[in-house]
Short mmCIF file of C-alpha atoms and ligand atoms in Angstrom, two decimals:
data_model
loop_
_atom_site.label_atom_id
_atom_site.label_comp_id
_atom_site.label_asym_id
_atom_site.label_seq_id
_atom_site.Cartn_x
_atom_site.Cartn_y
_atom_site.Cartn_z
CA UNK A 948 -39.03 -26.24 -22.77
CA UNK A 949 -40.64 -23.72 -25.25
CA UNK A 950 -39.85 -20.56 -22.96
CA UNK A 951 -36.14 -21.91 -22.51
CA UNK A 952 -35.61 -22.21 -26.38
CA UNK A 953 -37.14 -18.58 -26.68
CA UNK A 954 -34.89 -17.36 -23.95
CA UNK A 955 -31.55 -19.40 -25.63
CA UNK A 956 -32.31 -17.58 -29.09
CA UNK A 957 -32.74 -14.48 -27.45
CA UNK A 958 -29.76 -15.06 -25.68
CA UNK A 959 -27.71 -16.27 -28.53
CA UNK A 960 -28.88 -12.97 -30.68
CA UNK A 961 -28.47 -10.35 -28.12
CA UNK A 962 -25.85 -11.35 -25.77
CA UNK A 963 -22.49 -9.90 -27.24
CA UNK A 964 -24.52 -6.56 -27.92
CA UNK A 965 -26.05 -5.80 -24.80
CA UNK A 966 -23.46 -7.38 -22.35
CA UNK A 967 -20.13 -5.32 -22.65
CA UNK A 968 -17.20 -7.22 -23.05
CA UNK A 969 -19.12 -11.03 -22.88
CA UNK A 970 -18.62 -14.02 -24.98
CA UNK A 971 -21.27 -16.79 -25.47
CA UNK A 972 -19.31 -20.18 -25.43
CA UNK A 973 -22.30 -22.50 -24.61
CA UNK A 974 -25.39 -22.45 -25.04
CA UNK A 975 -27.46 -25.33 -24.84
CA UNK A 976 -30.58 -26.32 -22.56
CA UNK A 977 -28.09 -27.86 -20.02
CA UNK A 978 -25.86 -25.31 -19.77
CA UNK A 979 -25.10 -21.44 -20.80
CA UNK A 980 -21.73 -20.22 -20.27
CA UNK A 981 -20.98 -16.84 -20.69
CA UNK A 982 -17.55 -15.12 -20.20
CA UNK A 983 -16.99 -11.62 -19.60
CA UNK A 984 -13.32 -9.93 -19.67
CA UNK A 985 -12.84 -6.23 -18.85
CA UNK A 986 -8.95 -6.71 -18.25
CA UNK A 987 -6.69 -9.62 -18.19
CA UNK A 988 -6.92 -9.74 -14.17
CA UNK A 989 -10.68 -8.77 -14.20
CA UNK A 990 -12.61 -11.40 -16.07
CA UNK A 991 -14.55 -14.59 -15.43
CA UNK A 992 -16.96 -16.80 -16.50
CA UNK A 993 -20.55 -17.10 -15.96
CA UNK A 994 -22.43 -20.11 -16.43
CA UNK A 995 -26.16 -20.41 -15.80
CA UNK A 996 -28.58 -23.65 -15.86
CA UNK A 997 -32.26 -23.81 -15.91
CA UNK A 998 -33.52 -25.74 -13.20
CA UNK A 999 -37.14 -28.13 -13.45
CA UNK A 1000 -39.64 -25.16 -12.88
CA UNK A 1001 -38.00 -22.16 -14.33
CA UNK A 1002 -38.72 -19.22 -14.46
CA UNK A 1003 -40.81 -19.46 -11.68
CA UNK A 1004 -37.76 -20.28 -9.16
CA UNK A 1005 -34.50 -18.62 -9.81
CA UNK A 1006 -31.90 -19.68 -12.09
CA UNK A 1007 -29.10 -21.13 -11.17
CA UNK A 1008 -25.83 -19.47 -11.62
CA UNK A 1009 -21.59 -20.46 -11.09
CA UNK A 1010 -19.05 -17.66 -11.51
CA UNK A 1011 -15.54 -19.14 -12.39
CA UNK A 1012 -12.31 -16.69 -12.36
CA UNK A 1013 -8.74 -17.41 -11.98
CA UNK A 1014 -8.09 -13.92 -11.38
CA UNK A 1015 -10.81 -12.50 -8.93
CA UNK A 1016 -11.27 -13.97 -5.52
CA UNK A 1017 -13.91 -16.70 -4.66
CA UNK A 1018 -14.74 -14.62 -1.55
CA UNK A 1019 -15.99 -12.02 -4.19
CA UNK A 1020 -17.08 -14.33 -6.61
CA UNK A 1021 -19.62 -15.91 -3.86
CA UNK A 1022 -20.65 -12.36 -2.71
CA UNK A 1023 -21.12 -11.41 -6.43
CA UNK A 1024 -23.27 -14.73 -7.04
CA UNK A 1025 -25.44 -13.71 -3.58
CA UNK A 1026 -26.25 -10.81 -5.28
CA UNK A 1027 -27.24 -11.84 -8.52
CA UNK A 1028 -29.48 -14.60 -6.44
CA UNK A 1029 -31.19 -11.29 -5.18
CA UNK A 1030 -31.45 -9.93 -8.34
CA UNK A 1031 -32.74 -13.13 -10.08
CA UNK A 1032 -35.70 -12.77 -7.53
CA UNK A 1033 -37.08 -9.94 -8.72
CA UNK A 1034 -37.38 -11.74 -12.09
CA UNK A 1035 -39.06 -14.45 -11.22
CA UNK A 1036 -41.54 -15.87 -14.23
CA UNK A 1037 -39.41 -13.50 -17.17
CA UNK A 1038 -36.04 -14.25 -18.75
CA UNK A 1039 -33.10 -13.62 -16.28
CA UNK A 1040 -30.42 -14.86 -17.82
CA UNK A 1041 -29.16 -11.56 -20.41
CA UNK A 1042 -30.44 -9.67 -17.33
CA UNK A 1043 -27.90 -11.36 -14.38
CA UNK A 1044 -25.00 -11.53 -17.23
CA UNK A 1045 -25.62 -7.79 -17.93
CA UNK A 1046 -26.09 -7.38 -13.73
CA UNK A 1047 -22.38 -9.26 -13.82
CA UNK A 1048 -20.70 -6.86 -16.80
CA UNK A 1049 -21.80 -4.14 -15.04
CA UNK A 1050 -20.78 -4.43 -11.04
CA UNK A 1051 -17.31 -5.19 -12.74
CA UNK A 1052 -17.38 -1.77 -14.69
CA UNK A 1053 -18.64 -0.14 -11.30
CA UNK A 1054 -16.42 -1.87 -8.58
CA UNK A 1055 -12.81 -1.67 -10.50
CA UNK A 1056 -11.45 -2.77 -6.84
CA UNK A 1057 -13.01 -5.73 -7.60
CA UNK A 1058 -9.49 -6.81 -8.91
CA UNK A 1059 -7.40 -6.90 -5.74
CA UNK A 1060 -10.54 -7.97 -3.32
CA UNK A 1061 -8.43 -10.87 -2.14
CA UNK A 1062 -5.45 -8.38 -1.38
CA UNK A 1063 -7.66 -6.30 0.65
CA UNK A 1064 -9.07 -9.07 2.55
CA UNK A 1065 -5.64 -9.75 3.33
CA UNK A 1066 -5.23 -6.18 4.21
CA UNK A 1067 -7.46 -5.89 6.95
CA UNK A 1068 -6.48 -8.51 9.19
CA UNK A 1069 -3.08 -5.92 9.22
CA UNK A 1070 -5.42 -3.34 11.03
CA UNK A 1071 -5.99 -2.89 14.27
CA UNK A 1072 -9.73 -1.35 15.88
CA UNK A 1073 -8.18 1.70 15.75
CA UNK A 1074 -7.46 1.96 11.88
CA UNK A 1075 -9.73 2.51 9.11
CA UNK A 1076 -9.97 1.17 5.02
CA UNK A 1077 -12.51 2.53 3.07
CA UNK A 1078 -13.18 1.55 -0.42
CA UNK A 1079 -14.30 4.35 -2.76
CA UNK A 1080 -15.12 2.06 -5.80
CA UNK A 1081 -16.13 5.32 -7.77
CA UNK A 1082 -12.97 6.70 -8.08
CA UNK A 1083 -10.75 3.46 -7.74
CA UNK A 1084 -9.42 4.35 -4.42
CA UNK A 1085 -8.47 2.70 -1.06
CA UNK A 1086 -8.56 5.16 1.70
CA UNK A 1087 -6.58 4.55 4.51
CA UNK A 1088 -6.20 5.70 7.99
CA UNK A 1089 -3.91 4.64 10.35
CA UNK A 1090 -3.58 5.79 14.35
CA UNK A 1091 -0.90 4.59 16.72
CA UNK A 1092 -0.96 6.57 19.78
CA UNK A 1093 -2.09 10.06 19.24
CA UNK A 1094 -0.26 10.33 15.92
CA UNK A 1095 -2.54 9.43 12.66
CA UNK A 1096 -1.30 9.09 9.20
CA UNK A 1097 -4.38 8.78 5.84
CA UNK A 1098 -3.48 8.40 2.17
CA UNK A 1099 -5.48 7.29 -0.70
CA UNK A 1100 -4.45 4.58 -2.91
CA UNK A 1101 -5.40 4.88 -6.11
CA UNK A 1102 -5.77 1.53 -7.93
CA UNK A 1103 -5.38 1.93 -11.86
CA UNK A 1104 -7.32 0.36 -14.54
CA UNK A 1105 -4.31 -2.25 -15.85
CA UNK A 1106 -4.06 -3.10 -12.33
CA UNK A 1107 -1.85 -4.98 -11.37
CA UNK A 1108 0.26 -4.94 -14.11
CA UNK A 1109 0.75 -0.66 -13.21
CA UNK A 1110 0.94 0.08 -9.77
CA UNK A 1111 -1.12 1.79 -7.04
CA UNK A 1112 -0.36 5.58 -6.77
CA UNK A 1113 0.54 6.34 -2.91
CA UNK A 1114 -1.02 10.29 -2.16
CA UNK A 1115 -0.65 11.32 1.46
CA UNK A 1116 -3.98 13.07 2.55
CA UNK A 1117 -3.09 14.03 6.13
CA UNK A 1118 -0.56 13.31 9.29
CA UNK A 1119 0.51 15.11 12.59
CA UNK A 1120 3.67 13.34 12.18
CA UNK A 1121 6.71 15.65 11.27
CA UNK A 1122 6.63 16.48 7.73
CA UNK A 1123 10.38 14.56 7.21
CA UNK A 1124 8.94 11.34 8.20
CA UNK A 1125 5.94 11.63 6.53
CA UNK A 1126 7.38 12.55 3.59
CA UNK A 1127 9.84 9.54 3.96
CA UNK A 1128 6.88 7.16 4.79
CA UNK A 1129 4.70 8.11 1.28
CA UNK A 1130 8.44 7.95 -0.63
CA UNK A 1131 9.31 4.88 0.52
CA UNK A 1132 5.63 3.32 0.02
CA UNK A 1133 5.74 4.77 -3.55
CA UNK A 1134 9.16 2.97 -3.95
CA UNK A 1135 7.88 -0.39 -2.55
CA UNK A 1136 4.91 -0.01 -5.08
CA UNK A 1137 7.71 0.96 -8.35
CA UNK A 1138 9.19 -2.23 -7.42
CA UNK A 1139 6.54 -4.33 -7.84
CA UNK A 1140 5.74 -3.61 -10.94
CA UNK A 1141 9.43 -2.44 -12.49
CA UNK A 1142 12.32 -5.28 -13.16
CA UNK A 1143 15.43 -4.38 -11.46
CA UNK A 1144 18.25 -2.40 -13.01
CA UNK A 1145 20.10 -5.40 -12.36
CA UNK A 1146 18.36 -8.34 -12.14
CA UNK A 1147 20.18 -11.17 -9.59
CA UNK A 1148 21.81 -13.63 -11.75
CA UNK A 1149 19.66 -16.82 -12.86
CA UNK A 1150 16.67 -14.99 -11.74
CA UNK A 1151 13.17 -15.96 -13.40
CA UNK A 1152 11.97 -13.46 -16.21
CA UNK A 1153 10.44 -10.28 -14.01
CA UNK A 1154 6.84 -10.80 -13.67
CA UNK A 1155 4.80 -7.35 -12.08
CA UNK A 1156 3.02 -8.02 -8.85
CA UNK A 1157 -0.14 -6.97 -6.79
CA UNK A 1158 1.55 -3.70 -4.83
CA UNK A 1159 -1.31 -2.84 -3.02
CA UNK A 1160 -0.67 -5.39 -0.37
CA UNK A 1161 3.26 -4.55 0.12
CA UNK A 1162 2.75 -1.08 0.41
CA UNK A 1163 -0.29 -1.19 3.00
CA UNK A 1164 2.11 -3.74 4.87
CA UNK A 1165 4.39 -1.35 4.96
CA UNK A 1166 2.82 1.42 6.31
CA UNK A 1167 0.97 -0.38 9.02
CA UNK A 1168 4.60 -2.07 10.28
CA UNK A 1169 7.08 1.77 9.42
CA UNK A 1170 3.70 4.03 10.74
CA UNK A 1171 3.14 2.21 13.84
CA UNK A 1172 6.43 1.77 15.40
CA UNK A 1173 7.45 6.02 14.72
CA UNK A 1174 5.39 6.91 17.78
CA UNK A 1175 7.55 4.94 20.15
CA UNK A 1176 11.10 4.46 18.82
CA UNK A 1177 13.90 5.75 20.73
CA UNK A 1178 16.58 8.48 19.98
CA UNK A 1179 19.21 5.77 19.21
CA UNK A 1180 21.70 8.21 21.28
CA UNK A 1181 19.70 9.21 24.10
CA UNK A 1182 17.42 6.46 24.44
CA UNK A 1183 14.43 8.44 25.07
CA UNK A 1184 11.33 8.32 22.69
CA UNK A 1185 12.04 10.55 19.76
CA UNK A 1186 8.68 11.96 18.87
CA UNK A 1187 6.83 13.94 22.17
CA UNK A 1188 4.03 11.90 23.49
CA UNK A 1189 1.56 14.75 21.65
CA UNK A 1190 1.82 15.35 18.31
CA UNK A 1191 1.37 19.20 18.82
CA UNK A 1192 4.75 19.45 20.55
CA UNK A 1193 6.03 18.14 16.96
CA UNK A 1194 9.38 20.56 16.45
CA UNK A 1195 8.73 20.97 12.57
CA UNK A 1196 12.46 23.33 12.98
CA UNK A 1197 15.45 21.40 11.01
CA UNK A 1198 18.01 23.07 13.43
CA UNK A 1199 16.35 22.41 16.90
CA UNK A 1200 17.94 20.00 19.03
CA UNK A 1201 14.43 17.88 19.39
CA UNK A 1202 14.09 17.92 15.66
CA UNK A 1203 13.78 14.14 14.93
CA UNK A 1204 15.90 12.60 12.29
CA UNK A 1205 15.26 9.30 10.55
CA UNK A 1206 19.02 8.12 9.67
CA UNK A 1207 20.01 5.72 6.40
CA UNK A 1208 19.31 2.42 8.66
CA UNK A 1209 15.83 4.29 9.52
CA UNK A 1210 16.28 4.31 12.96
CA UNK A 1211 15.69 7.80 14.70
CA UNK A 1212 17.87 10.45 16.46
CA UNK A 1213 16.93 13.77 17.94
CA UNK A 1214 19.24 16.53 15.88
CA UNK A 1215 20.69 17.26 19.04
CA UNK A 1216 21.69 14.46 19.54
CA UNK A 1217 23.27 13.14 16.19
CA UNK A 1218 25.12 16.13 15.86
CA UNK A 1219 26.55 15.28 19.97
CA UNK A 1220 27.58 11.86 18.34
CA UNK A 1221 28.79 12.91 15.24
CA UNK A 1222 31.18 15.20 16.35
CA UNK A 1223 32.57 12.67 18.91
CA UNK A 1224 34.89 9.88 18.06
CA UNK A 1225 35.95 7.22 17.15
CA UNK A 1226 35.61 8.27 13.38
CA UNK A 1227 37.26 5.33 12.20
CA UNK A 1228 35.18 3.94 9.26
CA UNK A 1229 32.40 6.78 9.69
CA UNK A 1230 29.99 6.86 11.93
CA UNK A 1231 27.66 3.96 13.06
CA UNK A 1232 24.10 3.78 14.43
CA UNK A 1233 23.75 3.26 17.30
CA UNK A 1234 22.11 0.76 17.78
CA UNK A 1235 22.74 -1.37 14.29
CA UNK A 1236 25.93 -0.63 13.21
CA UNK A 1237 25.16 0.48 9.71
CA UNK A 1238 26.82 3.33 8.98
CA UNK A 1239 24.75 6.90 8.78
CA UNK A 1240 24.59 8.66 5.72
CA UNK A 1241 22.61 12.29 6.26
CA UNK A 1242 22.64 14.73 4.01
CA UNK A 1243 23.45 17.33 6.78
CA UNK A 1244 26.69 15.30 7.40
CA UNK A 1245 28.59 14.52 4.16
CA UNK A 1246 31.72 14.79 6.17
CA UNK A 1247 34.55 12.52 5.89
CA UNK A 1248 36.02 10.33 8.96
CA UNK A 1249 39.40 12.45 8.36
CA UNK A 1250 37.29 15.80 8.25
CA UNK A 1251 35.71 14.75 11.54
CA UNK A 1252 38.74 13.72 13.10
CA UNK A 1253 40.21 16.68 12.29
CA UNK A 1254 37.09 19.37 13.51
CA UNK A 1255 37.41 16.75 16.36
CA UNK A 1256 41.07 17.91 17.26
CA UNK A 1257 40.26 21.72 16.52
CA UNK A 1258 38.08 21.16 19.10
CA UNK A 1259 39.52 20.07 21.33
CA UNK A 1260 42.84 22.39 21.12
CA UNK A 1261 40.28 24.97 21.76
CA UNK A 1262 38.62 23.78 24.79
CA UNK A 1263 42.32 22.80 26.24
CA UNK A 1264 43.33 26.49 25.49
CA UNK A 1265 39.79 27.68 27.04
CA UNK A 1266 40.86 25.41 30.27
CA UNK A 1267 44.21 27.23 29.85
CA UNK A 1268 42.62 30.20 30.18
CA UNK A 1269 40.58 29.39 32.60
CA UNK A 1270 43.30 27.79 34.66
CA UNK A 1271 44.91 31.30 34.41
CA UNK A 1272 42.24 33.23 36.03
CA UNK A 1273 41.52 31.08 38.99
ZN1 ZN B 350 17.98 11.96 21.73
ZN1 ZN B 351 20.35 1.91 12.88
#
């Protein structure tokens, strides 16, 4: 028992100046509990017992947390186990609660482990997530055909109250969709962690959420399908089948266009159906029936209508003419 007692008053001395961020709670014979908080989403608590022929077997050690994962918490406790080894007949106890304060400091992804667990199972073979716990980043890589889209994710200290920053590293998609996909993930991630401007009636008090999850979701399920949807007019796959036929030109009639509902049209082709009628309540997709707002066509049904019947006059006075020379 005398080494124990040595190692307690040690323990009870040393402990909140060597372990960053730890609080002693307990510490008895029976049972040391330490907790540790680095943020309110990464913290947990640590307690230790002694068992019958320490320190020549390892000590014994439970990690509690209602924030971090258990799948972590059990990896993190596997590797203190390993650590403990190497320690066999000395004090480990400040030395596994210092090992503990300091994988949290070095693995700040350690806060949304259970989100990324989550996250793979979204993948297929063909994707890839790396974590780059140096820099707080998840890099991501997503194929789907020959077409490949990679952005970093950039996890922030107060995560999740402050969400992850979307930066698109690299994509042979056109830049318009790609620049839609990152803009739309960064908006997915806003809301997570922003109340609405108008909150719905009798809803709860706003509370921010994990992001990382929504927006990886989000890419998988918006990246995945571009490489196969259809012109909504023409019914043939929008993008070409290789990524280096990509027509990057605005104005080309294979340029592809992702409309307000997000379905897809070649240029050619919306401007074929925008200029034909019915105009009647704008124009439609498609294929949904929402109406399509595009930038290149702020053009009311009456203004349509109208170029519509200019048109028209024109082609029947064309025929006229042509009539006349035959
Ligand atoms: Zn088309
Ligand atoms: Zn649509």
């Amino acid at each position: 028992m005398g080494l124990i007692n040595d190692e307690l008053a040690e323990v009870r001395k040393m402990c909140e100046h060597v372990v960053p961020g730890s609080k002693l709670v307990t510490c008895v014979p029976a049972m040391v509990r330490i907790e540790i908080r680095k943020t309110d989403f990464k913290q947990l608590a640590a307690c230790f017992q002694f068992p019958a022929d320490y320190p020549r077997s390892v000590i014994l050690l439970e990690l509690k947390s209602k924030t971090l994962s258990d799948k972590l918490l059990a990896g993190l406790v596997k590797l203190c186990e390993a650590e403990a080894k190497k320690l066999i007949g000395k004090p480990q106890l400040l030395a596994l609660a210092k090992f503990v304060s300091r994988f949290l400091d070095e693995n700040p992804l350690s806060c949304c482990s259970a989100e990324l667990s989550r996250v793979r199972q979204l993948l297929a073979d063909s994707d890839e997530l790396k974590l780059k716990q140096k820099v707080s980043t998840v890099s991501l890589s997503l194929r789907s055909g020959e077409y490949q889209y990679r952005a970093h994710l950039l996890v922030p200290g107060d995560y999740p109250l402050q969400r992850v920053t979307v930066e698109e590293r690299w994509s042979n998609l056109p830049a318009t969709l790609c620049r839609w996909l990152t803009g739309q993930a960064t908006e997915i991630a806003r809301r997570c962690v922003e109340p609405p401007l108008r909150p719905p009636r009798n809803a709860p008090p706003f509370q921010p959420q994990p992001s990382l999850e929504p927006v990886v979701a989000f890419l998988v399920e918006d990246f995945k399908r571009f490489p196969t949807d259809l012109c909504q007019h023409c019914k043939k796959v929008a993008l070409p089948a290789d990524p280096a036929d990509v027509v990057e030109d605005g104005g080309a009639d294979l340029h592809v266009e992702r409309v307000y509902c997000g379905h897809l049209y070649h240029f050619g082709c919306l401007v074929q159906y925008m200029k034909t009628p019915p105009f009647d309540g704008g124009k439609k997709c498609e294929l949904c029936g929402k109406r399509i707002f595009h930038e290149k066509y702020k053009v009311s049904p009456q203004l349509a209508e109208a170029r519509w019947a200019q048109e028209q006059a024109r082609e029947r006075e064309l025929g006229e003419v042509i009539d006349f020379l035959q």
